[in-house]
Structures are given as C-alpha cells and as structure tokens.
C-alpha cells in the first residue's frame, strides 16, 4: 500500500508538470474588472440633470493607466457611454491619477489604483420616453502590476434605469460615492471614440453579445491564415482560398502520419538511453520473461504485456493533460506563456545533459514482487505501468515535451495529437516482446547511450529556443501605439472596408460576393504593419476588388464572443484573416 501511494503521488506529479499549460495561465492575476453602475437617485426625472458613476474594481495587485497617460505608448483607460434617444452625456469625470515610479522609466506613470470611480453627468430631455431605459457603457483598460502590463480588455456593463415624469418623487442614493467625484471639472465626451472604429456602425450591435460566430452561419470558411505576410504570400493565400486548395504542410495530408512515425521512432530510441537499456534484462527477469519464461510464446506474451502497460499509461496520462488544456491555442498567443514554456524546456533539456536531475525511478526499488507471482500477466502489466509512471531521468523530459507538443497540436484542431503520448509509449514497448521471447539481441551498453540521451537534449533545447523566439515576436508585436493602429483602421474603413460584421455579411449575401475577415486589435503591431504594407499593395488591392472586406475588432481574444469567432475560424493569434463564401 505504501508503494502504491508513492506511485500515485508521482503520477500526480507528472500530471502537474505536464499540465503546465493551464497552470501557467492560472498563476497570473485575474484581469477581469468588476463594473458596478451607480445612479445618484432612485430614478431619472424627465427634464433634469442626473449624475451617474461607474465603479471599476480589479485585483488588489493591479493598476491601470489613467485616461491621459504621460507616455503615449501606454493604453489609456476610457469609459464610453452610449446613451439612448432623449438622454445626452454632458461630462465624464475621471479620478485624479496617482504617480507610480517604475524601474527603467524616466518619469513616474499616471495611474489609477485597483478600485476607482468614473463620474458621468447626463441631461434627460423633457420629452424623453418614460419607463425602463438602458444606458450602455464599456470600459477599456490595460491592467498592469509592478513589472508587467497585460493585454487590453474591454468590459461592458449598462445602467438600467427608470425614467419618471418631471414631478415624480425620487430618493437620493450613493451619496458617499458621488461626493468624491469632482463634477464640473471633467471632460466633454467625444461623439465616437477614435480608438473604437467598430462602434461607428450602428449595425455592429447586431452581432454583439456572443453571436459573431453564429453570424457566419450560411457561409463556408474557405481558408484562414494569420500573422504578418508579404504581398506575395497573401496573394497565394487568396488564390488558394478561391481554388479551394488547402496548403499541404507538416500537419496536412501525410503530415500526421509523419509526426506519428517520428514520435514512434523517438519512443523506440528512448530504449537506447542509459536509463532504460541496462534495465531491460533486469526487468525481464523480474516479470519472469526472457530465459525464465519457459517458452518463447510465454516470454513474448509477458514482454508484450509489459510494453502495452507503458503505452496505456502514457496514453491515458496524455489524454488527461491534453483534454484539460483546452485553452492552449488561446494562451499560446500570450508572450508570457511562451516564456514559461521556453524556461520549462530549458530545464528539461539541461536534465538530459545531467545538469539537473529529473528522475522518479528511484522509488521503483520499493516494489519487490513476490517470487511466486513471477511469470504472471498481471505482474508484467503492473510492472510496465510502474515503469511508465516512475520514469527515469532520460524519459521524463521527453514525455513532458511530447505531451505539451500534443496539446499545442490538439488546440490547433489536429485530433490525431491525442494519440501522440500513446504512440510514444508504443515505441518504447516494441523491444519488450521480442526481448521477452529471446528473439532479439540487445545492444551492448556503452558511452554511445549517453550520446543518444544528449541528442534528445539538443532537440528539447531547440524547442526552448523556438518558444523563446515566439515570445520575443509576440512582445515585439505589442510594442505599438494604439492610436496609430486605430488611425490605420479608420483609413481602411474610409476606403470601403466595413466595421460591422453584420452589415458586411448582409451585403455579401445580397450581392453574392466573397468575404475577407480581418481580425485586429489596437495592441497588435503586425495588424498595423499589414494595413500599411500588404493590404495596400496594388496587386493585393486588385485581387480583393470583388470582395466584401470586414475589419473585426478582436481587442480581447478571451472575451466569449471573440473567442467563439476565433475558434470558428481556427485562428490562434492576431492578425487573423479568413476568406468566406
């Protein structure tokens, strides 16, 4: 029982390490703000002036930039109020910013703390419609802690108020909040915020509230691409979409078979490492296979059972981790996530060079099988499962890497990725039935085994470099002035692009035209680069001449409606482009 408890403990440890994908995300602070709309009276009287307030509360360790940051590179906090007919927004009163000194900056930042209130003064027309009224509002902010600024987020929360006749009695409320707001010193709200072009089209609301993905019903997604692309590559993308051609690549056509074969061979090669090869004859003797089996058939059965147990354990372990890491594709667009994965792979790579030690096999000595049970299938299966769980220093880093790699592929829509951990275990299992039947001669241990182990280490470190470079490019993509991106989008809208998904798709249905969707955000540098280069190239403009072109504002990829749309398009990051028919 004590050994079983240790084995379960180690299995849980492997799951924790392998599930680093969702855990890395959970380690960050909660970025979603709690918005509380407040009114200074129990109802709005027709023909009066009323004070509103929006309270914003974040995690205690966070702050946001003020509405007028000192550094134009930072994203300001903006409250946008869309009042219905008969109600006019006269004034926005932001709180007084506090100075925050941050290492590496020449001057302090002007920020709001984790709990702040923005005041709003509105006038109610004498002839306004009476009854329940909704005043829509949204707050756009970028949360930061003392070292890191996170992705910008737009949160929406309306005021739902009752409008009553001018002479009706109302009750004052929230006096303690409103007395802290310096009404009369605020700013006049802009008619439409320049940083939010999507709001300019009143039909944009037709797809709000989580139905963007549903708006695509009736259309076929011909092809999706993403990231920066030169004019030549983008023209190929358009051509392939129009021809119905899906480009062949590593994950297409024969790609999955090639990946499965590589992982199978990798699992087979793990048997040649110094942690595994010398132990094969010993473990065969323990389970009663090899020379002790009595017959080749019996030895083959015991060896096959031992190997099958390893494949089953790795397969189940992989399924648990992959299926619980369902947000891998979304958070893979986070630079900090990729930094974490790069660091993890550096640790795993160093372990293959014995700089660090990741070895669970030392606990396997606690298991001493009863000599009477040697030669039983049950013993062979249990020993194989234990060997898989208590992976040696040469095996554990590779298993973790394959599980993370499979999670990444599965998040990209590659269902075959679910089989990769099982195939790795299958590769490790191949020699066991042959050795158990005495039908194969094992290689002689030697220094060459260390070289095999180090070759795996080089592969893992190369993976770390890949994720590190990906993190760098994602950071670089976010070093951008949000107003430049918004201005560029405004120019595209002025040239005939749509900002409303509903309006653009309606036009495409009516005129029978193909559609180009362009998903963008104000923090996306490559969105700006594409707007200013590729999408203005004369050959690209000519190729898209017959298209309905739609700019889709995807500021927060984790917002439910945006996330559903990106999943429908199989888009991982921004910018993302999709052609529909």
Coordinates of C-alpha atoms in Angstrom, one line a residue:
X1 CA 0.0 0.0 0.0
X2 CA 2.8 2.4 0.8
X3 CA 4.4 1.8 -2.6
X4 CA 1.0 2.3 -4.3
X5 CA 0.6 5.6 -2.5
X6 CA 4.1 6.7 -3.7
X7 CA 3.3 5.7 -7.3
X8 CA 0.1 7.7 -7.2
X9 CA 1.9 10.6 -5.8
X10 CA 4.5 10.5 -8.6
X11 CA 1.7 10.1 -11.2
X12 CA 0.1 13.2 -9.8
X13 CA 3.4 15.0 -10.0
X14 CA 3.8 14.1 -13.7
X15 CA 0.3 15.4 -14.3
X16 CA 1.1 18.6 -12.6
X17 CA 4.2 19.1 -14.6
X18 CA 2.6 18.0 -17.9
X19 CA -0.3 20.3 -17.2
X20 CA 1.9 23.3 -17.1
X21 CA -0.2 24.8 -19.9
X22 CA -3.3 25.6 -17.8
X23 CA -1.3 26.1 -14.6
X24 CA 0.9 28.8 -16.2
X25 CA -2.3 30.7 -17.1
X26 CA -3.7 30.3 -13.6
X27 CA -0.6 31.8 -12.0
X28 CA -1.4 35.2 -13.4
X29 CA -3.8 37.7 -11.7
X30 CA -7.4 37.8 -12.6
X31 CA -7.6 40.6 -15.2
X32 CA -11.4 40.9 -15.5
X33 CA -12.7 44.0 -13.7
X34 CA -15.9 44.1 -11.7
X35 CA -18.1 47.0 -13.0
X36 CA -20.8 48.5 -10.8
X37 CA -23.1 51.1 -12.4
X38 CA -24.4 53.7 -9.9
X39 CA -27.0 56.4 -10.1
X40 CA -27.4 59.3 -7.6
X41 CA -31.2 58.8 -7.4
X42 CA -33.7 56.0 -7.5
X43 CA -35.0 57.2 -10.9
X44 CA -34.3 59.7 -13.7
X45 CA -36.7 62.6 -13.8
X46 CA -37.6 63.9 -17.3
X47 CA -36.1 67.4 -17.9
X48 CA -33.4 67.0 -15.2
X49 CA -29.7 66.6 -14.9
X50 CA -28.6 63.3 -13.3
X51 CA -25.2 62.1 -12.1
X52 CA -24.1 58.5 -12.9
X53 CA -20.9 56.7 -11.9
X54 CA -19.1 53.5 -12.9
X55 CA -17.1 51.8 -10.3
X56 CA -14.2 49.7 -11.5
X57 CA -12.6 47.1 -9.2
X58 CA -9.6 44.9 -10.1
X59 CA -7.4 42.5 -8.3
X60 CA -5.5 44.4 -5.5
X61 CA -2.1 44.0 -7.1
X62 CA -3.2 45.6 -10.3
X63 CA -3.4 49.2 -11.5
X64 CA -4.4 50.8 -14.9
X65 CA -3.1 53.7 -16.9
X66 CA -5.1 57.0 -16.4
X67 CA -7.2 58.4 -19.2
X68 CA -4.3 60.6 -20.2
X69 CA -1.0 58.5 -19.8
X70 CA 2.2 60.5 -19.8
X71 CA 3.7 58.0 -22.2
X72 CA 1.7 57.8 -25.4
X73 CA 2.8 54.2 -25.8
X74 CA 0.6 53.2 -22.9
X75 CA -3.1 52.4 -23.4
X76 CA -5.4 54.9 -21.7
X77 CA -8.4 53.9 -19.6
X78 CA -11.5 55.0 -21.5
X79 CA -15.2 54.9 -20.4
X80 CA -17.5 55.0 -23.4
X81 CA -21.2 55.8 -22.8
X82 CA -23.8 55.2 -25.5
X83 CA -27.0 57.0 -24.3
X84 CA -30.4 56.3 -25.9
X85 CA -32.5 59.0 -27.5
X86 CA -33.6 61.7 -25.1
X87 CA -30.5 61.3 -22.8
X88 CA -27.3 63.3 -23.5
X89 CA -23.9 62.7 -21.9
X90 CA -22.6 66.1 -20.9
X91 CA -19.5 65.3 -18.9
X92 CA -17.1 62.5 -18.0
X93 CA -15.2 62.9 -14.7
X94 CA -12.1 60.7 -14.4
X95 CA -10.4 60.4 -11.0
X96 CA -7.2 62.2 -10.2
X97 CA -4.3 60.0 -11.3
X98 CA -1.6 59.0 -8.8
X99 CA 2.1 58.8 -9.7
X100 CA 3.7 55.4 -9.8
X101 CA 7.5 55.2 -10.0
X102 CA 8.6 52.2 -12.1
X103 CA 12.1 51.0 -12.6
X104 CA 13.5 51.7 -16.0
X105 CA 11.3 54.7 -16.7
X106 CA 12.5 58.3 -16.6
X107 CA 9.3 59.7 -15.1
X108 CA 6.5 58.2 -13.0
X109 CA 3.4 56.8 -14.5
X110 CA 0.0 58.4 -14.1
X111 CA -2.2 55.5 -13.0
X112 CA -5.5 54.6 -11.2
X113 CA -5.5 52.1 -8.4
X114 CA -7.3 48.8 -8.4
X115 CA -10.5 50.5 -7.2
X116 CA -11.7 53.7 -8.9
X117 CA -14.8 55.5 -10.0
X118 CA -15.6 57.5 -13.2
X119 CA -18.4 60.0 -13.0
X120 CA -20.9 60.8 -15.8
X121 CA -23.3 63.7 -15.9
X122 CA -26.3 63.4 -18.2
X123 CA -29.3 65.5 -19.1
X124 CA -32.7 64.0 -19.6
X125 CA -34.9 65.7 -22.2
X126 CA -38.4 66.8 -21.0
X127 CA -40.0 64.7 -23.8
X128 CA -37.9 61.5 -23.1
X129 CA -39.8 58.2 -23.3
X130 CA -40.8 57.1 -19.8
X131 CA -40.2 53.7 -18.4
X132 CA -37.2 51.4 -18.2
X133 CA -34.2 52.6 -20.2
X134 CA -30.8 51.1 -20.8
X135 CA -27.7 53.3 -21.0
X136 CA -24.9 51.2 -22.5
X137 CA -21.3 51.6 -21.3
X138 CA -18.0 49.9 -21.7
X139 CA -14.6 50.5 -20.1
X140 CA -11.4 49.8 -22.0
X141 CA -8.3 49.4 -19.8
X142 CA -4.9 47.7 -19.7
X143 CA -4.2 46.2 -16.3
X144 CA -0.6 46.2 -15.0
X145 CA 1.3 45.1 -11.9
X146 CA 4.6 46.5 -10.8
X147 CA 6.5 44.6 -13.5
X148 CA 4.2 43.5 -16.3
X149 CA 1.4 45.1 -18.4
X150 CA -1.2 42.6 -19.6
X151 CA -3.4 42.5 -22.7
X152 CA -6.0 45.3 -23.1
X153 CA -9.6 44.4 -22.1
X154 CA -12.9 45.9 -22.9
X155 CA -15.6 45.3 -20.3
X156 CA -19.3 46.2 -20.7
X157 CA -21.9 47.0 -18.1
X158 CA -25.0 49.1 -18.7
X159 CA -27.1 51.3 -16.4
X160 CA -30.6 50.1 -16.3
X161 CA -32.7 53.0 -15.0
X162 CA -36.3 54.0 -14.6
X163 CA -37.3 57.3 -16.3
X164 CA -40.2 59.0 -14.5
X165 CA -42.2 62.3 -15.0
X166 CA -40.6 65.6 -14.1
X167 CA -42.7 66.0 -10.9
X168 CA -42.2 62.4 -9.6
X169 CA -40.5 61.9 -6.2
X170 CA -37.1 60.3 -6.3
X171 CA -34.8 59.1 -3.5
X172 CA -31.1 60.2 -3.3
X173 CA -28.6 57.3 -3.1
X174 CA -24.9 56.5 -3.0
X175 CA -24.1 60.0 -1.6
X176 CA -20.8 58.7 -0.2
X177 CA -19.6 57.8 -3.7
X178 CA -20.8 60.9 -5.5
X179 CA -19.4 63.4 -3.1
X180 CA -15.9 62.1 -4.0
X181 CA -16.4 62.9 -7.7
X182 CA -15.4 66.4 -8.8
X183 CA -18.3 67.1 -11.2
X184 CA -17.8 70.3 -13.2
X185 CA -14.1 69.6 -13.7
X186 CA -14.5 66.7 -16.2
X187 CA -14.2 66.5 -20.0
X188 CA -16.8 66.6 -22.8
X189 CA -17.1 63.1 -24.2
X190 CA -16.2 62.6 -27.9
X191 CA -19.0 61.8 -30.2
X192 CA -17.3 58.5 -31.1
X193 CA -14.0 57.3 -29.6
X194 CA -11.3 57.2 -32.3
X195 CA -9.9 54.0 -30.7
X196 CA -13.1 52.1 -31.3
X197 CA -13.9 52.2 -35.0
X198 CA -16.2 49.2 -34.8
X199 CA -18.7 51.2 -32.7
X200 CA -19.2 53.6 -35.6
X201 CA -21.5 51.4 -37.4
X202 CA -24.9 51.1 -35.6
X203 CA -25.4 47.7 -37.1
X204 CA -22.3 46.4 -35.2
X205 CA -24.7 45.8 -32.3
X206 CA -26.5 43.2 -34.4
X207 CA -23.7 40.7 -33.7
X208 CA -22.8 41.7 -30.2
X209 CA -23.4 39.6 -27.2
X210 CA -21.7 36.4 -28.3
X211 CA -23.2 35.8 -31.7
X212 CA -20.4 36.7 -34.1
X213 CA -19.6 33.1 -34.7
X214 CA -23.3 32.4 -35.4
X215 CA -23.4 35.3 -37.9
X216 CA -21.2 33.1 -40.1
X217 CA -23.9 30.5 -40.5
X218 CA -24.6 30.1 -44.2
X219 CA -21.0 30.9 -45.1
X220 CA -18.2 28.5 -45.7
X221 CA -14.7 29.3 -44.3
X222 CA -12.5 28.7 -47.4
X223 CA -9.2 29.3 -45.7
X224 CA -7.7 31.0 -42.7
X225 CA -4.2 32.5 -42.2
X226 CA -2.6 34.8 -39.6
X227 CA 0.4 36.9 -38.7
X228 CA 2.4 39.2 -41.0
X229 CA 2.5 38.1 -44.6
X230 CA 4.1 39.8 -47.5
X231 CA 2.1 40.7 -50.6
X232 CA 3.3 37.5 -52.5
X233 CA 2.3 35.2 -49.6
X234 CA -1.0 37.0 -49.2
X235 CA -1.8 36.6 -52.9
X236 CA -1.1 32.9 -52.6
X237 CA -3.5 32.8 -49.6
X238 CA -6.2 34.4 -51.7
X239 CA -5.5 32.2 -54.7
X240 CA -5.7 29.0 -52.6
X241 CA -8.9 30.1 -50.9
X242 CA -10.5 30.8 -54.3
X243 CA -9.4 27.5 -55.7
X244 CA -10.5 25.6 -52.6
X245 CA -6.9 24.4 -52.1
X246 CA -5.7 23.8 -48.5
X247 CA -1.9 24.1 -48.5
X248 CA 0.0 21.0 -47.7
X249 CA 2.2 21.2 -44.7
X250 CA 3.6 19.3 -41.7
X251 CA 0.1 18.8 -40.3
X252 CA -1.7 18.1 -43.5
X253 CA -2.1 15.2 -45.9
X254 CA 0.9 12.9 -44.9
X255 CA 1.9 15.3 -42.1
X256 CA 0.1 13.5 -39.3
X257 CA 1.5 10.1 -40.3
X258 CA 5.0 11.6 -40.4
X259 CA 4.6 13.1 -36.9
X260 CA 3.2 9.8 -35.6
X261 CA 6.1 7.9 -37.1
X262 CA 8.7 10.4 -35.7
X263 CA 7.2 10.0 -32.2
X264 CA 7.1 6.2 -32.6
X265 CA 10.8 6.1 -33.6
X266 CA 11.5 8.5 -30.7
X267 CA 9.9 6.2 -28.3
X268 CA 11.9 3.3 -29.7
X269 CA 15.1 5.4 -29.4
X270 CA 14.4 6.0 -25.7
X271 CA 15.2 2.4 -25.1
X272 CA 18.8 3.1 -26.1
X273 CA 19.4 5.6 -23.4
X274 CA 21.4 4.7 -20.3
X275 CA 18.4 4.9 -18.0
X276 CA 16.5 2.2 -19.9
X277 CA 18.7 -0.2 -21.9
X278 CA 20.7 -1.7 -19.0
X279 CA 17.4 -2.3 -17.1
X280 CA 15.7 -4.3 -19.8
X281 CA 17.3 -7.7 -18.9
X282 CA 16.7 -7.0 -15.2
X283 CA 13.1 -6.1 -15.6
X284 CA 12.5 -9.1 -17.9
X285 CA 13.9 -11.3 -15.1
X286 CA 11.7 -9.7 -12.5
X287 CA 8.5 -10.4 -14.5
X288 CA 9.6 -14.0 -15.4
X289 CA 10.2 -13.3 -19.1
X290 CA 13.4 -14.0 -21.1
X291 CA 15.4 -17.0 -20.1
X292 CA 12.9 -17.7 -17.2
X293 CA 9.8 -17.8 -19.3
X294 CA 9.9 -21.5 -20.2
X295 CA 8.9 -20.9 -23.8
X296 CA 9.2 -18.2 -26.4
X297 CA 5.5 -17.8 -26.6
X298 CA 5.2 -17.2 -22.9
X299 CA 8.1 -14.7 -22.9
X300 CA 6.6 -12.9 -25.9
X301 CA 3.3 -12.6 -24.0
X302 CA 4.9 -11.3 -20.8
X303 CA 7.1 -8.8 -22.7
X304 CA 4.2 -7.6 -24.8
X305 CA 2.1 -7.1 -21.7
X306 CA 4.8 -5.1 -20.0
X307 CA 5.2 -2.9 -23.1
X308 CA 1.5 -2.5 -23.6
X309 CA 1.2 -1.2 -20.0
X310 CA 3.7 1.5 -20.7
X311 CA 1.8 2.6 -23.8
X312 CA -1.6 2.6 -22.0
X313 CA -0.2 4.7 -19.1
X314 CA 1.4 7.3 -21.4
X315 CA -1.8 7.3 -23.5
X316 CA -4.1 7.9 -20.5
X317 CA -1.7 10.5 -19.0
X318 CA -1.6 12.4 -22.3
X319 CA -5.4 12.3 -22.7
X320 CA -5.9 13.8 -19.3
X321 CA -3.4 16.6 -19.8
X322 CA -4.4 17.4 -23.4
X323 CA -8.2 17.5 -22.8
X324 CA -7.8 19.6 -19.7
X325 CA -5.6 22.1 -21.5
X326 CA -8.3 23.1 -23.9
X327 CA -7.3 26.8 -23.9
X328 CA -3.8 26.1 -25.1
X329 CA -4.5 27.7 -28.5
X330 CA -5.7 30.9 -27.0
X331 CA -3.0 31.4 -24.3
X332 CA -0.3 30.3 -26.8
X333 CA -0.8 33.9 -28.2
X334 CA 0.4 35.2 -24.8
X335 CA 4.1 36.1 -24.8
X336 CA 4.4 35.3 -21.1
X337 CA 3.0 31.8 -21.6
X338 CA 5.6 31.2 -24.3
X339 CA 8.4 32.5 -21.9
X340 CA 7.2 30.0 -19.3
X341 CA 7.2 27.1 -21.8
X342 CA 10.7 28.1 -23.0
X343 CA 12.0 28.1 -19.4
X344 CA 10.4 24.7 -18.8
X345 CA 12.1 23.2 -21.9
X346 CA 15.5 24.7 -20.9
X347 CA 15.1 22.8 -17.6
X348 CA 14.1 19.6 -19.4
X349 CA 17.0 20.0 -21.8
X350 CA 19.5 20.5 -19.1
X351 CA 18.2 17.4 -17.4
X352 CA 19.2 15.4 -20.5
X353 CA 22.8 16.6 -20.0
X354 CA 22.7 15.7 -16.3
X355 CA 23.0 19.4 -15.3
X356 CA 19.7 18.9 -13.4
X357 CA 18.1 15.6 -12.3
X358 CA 14.5 14.7 -13.1
X359 CA 14.3 11.0 -12.0
X360 CA 11.3 9.3 -10.5
X361 CA 12.7 5.8 -11.0
X362 CA 14.5 5.7 -7.6
X363 CA 11.1 5.0 -6.0
X364 CA 10.7 1.8 -8.1
X365 CA 13.1 -0.1 -5.8
X366 CA 10.3 0.0 -3.1
X367 CA 8.4 -2.5 -5.3
X368 CA 9.7 -6.0 -4.7
X369 CA 7.3 -8.5 -6.4
X370 CA 6.5 -11.9 -4.8
X371 CA 8.6 -14.6 -6.4
X372 CA 5.5 -16.8 -6.6
X373 CA 3.9 -14.2 -9.0
X374 CA 6.8 -14.2 -11.5
X375 CA 5.6 -15.2 -14.9
X376 CA 2.1 -13.8 -14.5
X377 CA 0.4 -11.4 -16.9
X378 CA -0.9 -9.3 -14.0
X379 CA 2.7 -8.8 -12.7
X380 CA 4.0 -7.9 -16.1
X381 CA 1.3 -5.3 -16.6
X382 CA 1.7 -3.8 -13.2
X383 CA 5.5 -3.6 -13.6
X384 CA 5.1 -1.9 -17.0
X385 CA 2.7 0.6 -15.6
X386 CA 5.1 1.4 -12.7
X387 CA 8.0 1.8 -15.1
X388 CA 6.0 4.3 -17.1
X389 CA 4.9 6.3 -14.1
X390 CA 8.3 6.3 -12.4
X391 CA 10.0 7.5 -15.5
X392 CA 13.8 7.7 -15.4
X393 CA 15.9 10.8 -15.9
X394 CA 16.2 10.1 -19.7
X395 CA 12.5 9.5 -20.2
X396 CA 10.5 12.0 -18.1
X397 CA 11.7 15.2 -20.0
X398 CA 10.8 13.6 -23.4
X399 CA 7.4 12.5 -22.2
X400 CA 6.6 16.0 -20.9
X401 CA 7.7 17.6 -24.2
X402 CA 5.6 15.2 -26.2
X403 CA 2.5 15.9 -24.0
X404 CA 3.0 19.7 -24.4
X405 CA 3.6 19.3 -28.2
X406 CA 0.4 17.2 -28.5
X407 CA -1.5 19.9 -26.5
X408 CA -0.4 22.5 -29.0
X409 CA -1.4 20.4 -32.0
X410 CA -4.7 19.5 -30.5
X411 CA -5.5 23.1 -29.8
X412 CA -4.9 23.8 -33.5
X413 CA -7.6 21.3 -34.5
X414 CA -5.4 18.3 -35.1
X415 CA -7.3 15.4 -33.5
X416 CA -4.5 12.9 -34.1
X417 CA -2.5 14.7 -31.5
X418 CA -4.5 12.8 -28.8
X419 CA -2.6 9.6 -29.9
X420 CA 0.9 11.0 -29.6
X421 CA 1.7 10.1 -26.0
X422 CA 0.3 6.6 -26.6
X423 CA 2.4 6.2 -29.7
X424 CA 5.5 7.3 -27.7
X425 CA 4.7 4.5 -25.3
X426 CA 4.1 2.1 -28.1
X427 CA 7.6 2.9 -29.5
X428 CA 9.1 2.2 -26.1
X429 CA 7.1 -1.1 -26.0
X430 CA 8.4 -2.5 -29.3
X431 CA 11.6 -4.2 -28.0
X432 CA 9.9 -5.8 -25.0
X433 CA 8.0 -8.7 -26.6
X434 CA 11.0 -9.5 -28.8
X435 CA 13.4 -9.4 -25.9
X436 CA 11.0 -11.3 -23.7
X437 CA 10.9 -14.2 -26.2
X438 CA 14.6 -14.2 -26.6
X439 CA 14.2 -13.3 -30.3
X440 CA 16.4 -10.2 -30.2
X441 CA 19.9 -9.4 -29.0
X442 CA 20.1 -6.2 -27.1
X443 CA 22.9 -3.8 -27.9
X444 CA 25.8 -3.7 -25.5
X445 CA 25.7 -0.7 -23.1
X446 CA 28.3 1.9 -23.6
X447 CA 29.1 5.6 -23.9
X448 CA 27.0 5.7 -27.1
X449 CA 23.9 5.6 -24.9
X450 CA 24.9 8.9 -23.3
X451 CA 25.1 10.4 -26.8
X452 CA 21.6 9.3 -27.6
X453 CA 20.4 10.9 -24.4
X454 CA 22.2 14.1 -25.3
X455 CA 20.7 14.1 -28.8
X456 CA 17.3 14.2 -27.1
X457 CA 18.6 17.1 -25.0
X458 CA 19.6 19.1 -28.1
X459 CA 16.1 18.6 -29.6
X460 CA 14.5 19.8 -26.4
X461 CA 16.7 22.8 -26.1
X462 CA 15.9 23.6 -29.8
X463 CA 12.3 23.6 -28.8
X464 CA 13.1 26.0 -26.0
X465 CA 14.7 28.4 -28.5
X466 CA 11.6 28.2 -30.7
X467 CA 9.3 29.1 -27.8
X468 CA 11.7 31.9 -26.7
X469 CA 11.7 33.4 -30.2
X470 CA 7.9 33.1 -30.4
X471 CA 7.7 35.0 -27.1
X472 CA 10.0 37.7 -28.4
X473 CA 8.0 38.2 -31.6
X474 CA 4.8 38.4 -29.5
X475 CA 6.3 41.0 -27.2
X476 CA 7.6 42.9 -30.2
X477 CA 4.1 42.8 -31.8
X478 CA 2.7 44.6 -28.8
X479 CA 5.2 47.5 -28.8
X480 CA 2.8 49.7 -30.8
X481 CA 1.0 53.0 -30.3
X482 CA -2.7 52.1 -30.1
X483 CA -3.7 55.4 -31.8
X484 CA -1.6 54.5 -34.8
X485 CA -3.5 51.2 -35.2
X486 CA -6.9 52.9 -34.8
X487 CA -5.9 55.6 -37.3
X488 CA -4.8 53.0 -39.8
X489 CA -8.1 51.1 -39.3
X490 CA -10.0 54.4 -39.9
X491 CA -8.2 54.8 -43.2
X492 CA -9.2 51.3 -44.3
X493 CA -12.8 52.0 -43.3
X494 CA -12.7 55.2 -45.3
X495 CA -11.5 53.2 -48.4
X496 CA -14.6 50.9 -48.3
X497 CA -14.0 48.4 -45.6
X498 CA -16.8 47.6 -43.2
X499 CA -16.5 47.8 -39.4
X500 CA -19.7 45.8 -38.8
X501 CA -19.7 42.1 -39.3
X502 CA -23.5 42.0 -39.7
X503 CA -23.6 44.7 -42.3
X504 CA -20.7 43.3 -44.3
X505 CA -22.1 39.7 -44.3
X506 CA -25.6 41.1 -45.3
X507 CA -24.0 42.8 -48.3
X508 CA -22.1 39.7 -49.2
X509 CA -25.3 37.6 -49.1
X510 CA -27.2 40.2 -51.2
X511 CA -24.6 40.6 -53.9
X512 CA -23.2 37.0 -53.8
X513 CA -19.7 38.3 -53.1
X514 CA -16.8 36.5 -51.2
X515 CA -15.8 37.9 -47.8
X516 CA -12.4 38.8 -46.3
X517 CA -12.4 39.0 -42.5
X518 CA -9.6 40.9 -40.9
X519 CA -9.4 40.4 -37.1
X520 CA -7.4 43.1 -35.4
X521 CA -6.6 44.8 -32.1
X522 CA -5.1 48.1 -31.0
X523 CA -2.2 46.3 -29.3
X524 CA -1.3 44.3 -32.4
X525 CA 1.7 45.7 -34.2
X526 CA 1.5 43.3 -37.1
X527 CA -2.1 44.5 -37.7
X528 CA -0.7 48.0 -38.3
X529 CA 2.1 46.6 -40.5
X530 CA -0.3 44.6 -42.6
X531 CA -2.6 47.6 -43.0
X532 CA 0.3 49.9 -44.1
X533 CA 2.1 47.4 -46.4
X534 CA 0.5 44.2 -47.7
X535 CA -3.2 45.3 -47.7
X536 CA -2.2 48.5 -49.6
X537 CA -0.1 46.7 -52.2
X538 CA -1.7 47.4 -55.6
X539 CA -1.7 43.7 -56.5
X540 CA -3.4 42.7 -53.3
X541 CA -5.9 45.6 -53.6
X542 CA -6.7 44.4 -57.2
X543 CA -7.1 40.7 -56.0
X544 CA -9.6 41.8 -53.3
X545 CA -11.6 44.2 -55.6
X546 CA -14.6 41.9 -55.7
X547 CA -14.6 41.1 -52.0
X548 CA -16.6 42.5 -49.1
X549 CA -13.9 43.4 -46.7
X550 CA -14.6 43.5 -43.0
X551 CA -12.5 44.7 -40.1
X552 CA -13.5 42.7 -37.0
X553 CA -12.3 44.3 -33.7
X554 CA -11.0 41.5 -31.6
X555 CA -9.4 43.5 -28.8
X556 CA -9.8 40.8 -26.1
X557 CA -9.3 37.3 -27.6
X558 CA -10.6 35.8 -24.3
X559 CA -13.9 37.7 -24.5
X560 CA -16.6 34.9 -25.1
X561 CA -17.9 36.2 -28.4
X562 CA -14.5 36.9 -29.8
X563 CA -13.1 33.6 -28.6
X564 CA -16.0 31.8 -30.3
X565 CA -15.4 33.6 -33.5
X566 CA -11.7 32.8 -33.5
X567 CA -12.4 29.2 -32.7
X568 CA -14.9 29.0 -35.6
X569 CA -12.2 30.4 -37.9
X570 CA -9.5 28.3 -36.3
X571 CA -7.5 31.5 -35.7
X572 CA -4.9 31.4 -32.8
X573 CA -3.5 34.9 -32.8
X574 CA -3.8 38.3 -34.4
X575 CA -3.9 39.5 -37.0
X576 CA -6.0 36.7 -38.5
X577 CA -7.5 36.6 -41.9
X578 CA -10.3 34.4 -43.3
X579 CA -12.0 34.1 -46.6
X580 CA -15.6 33.1 -46.6
X581 CA -18.1 32.2 -49.4

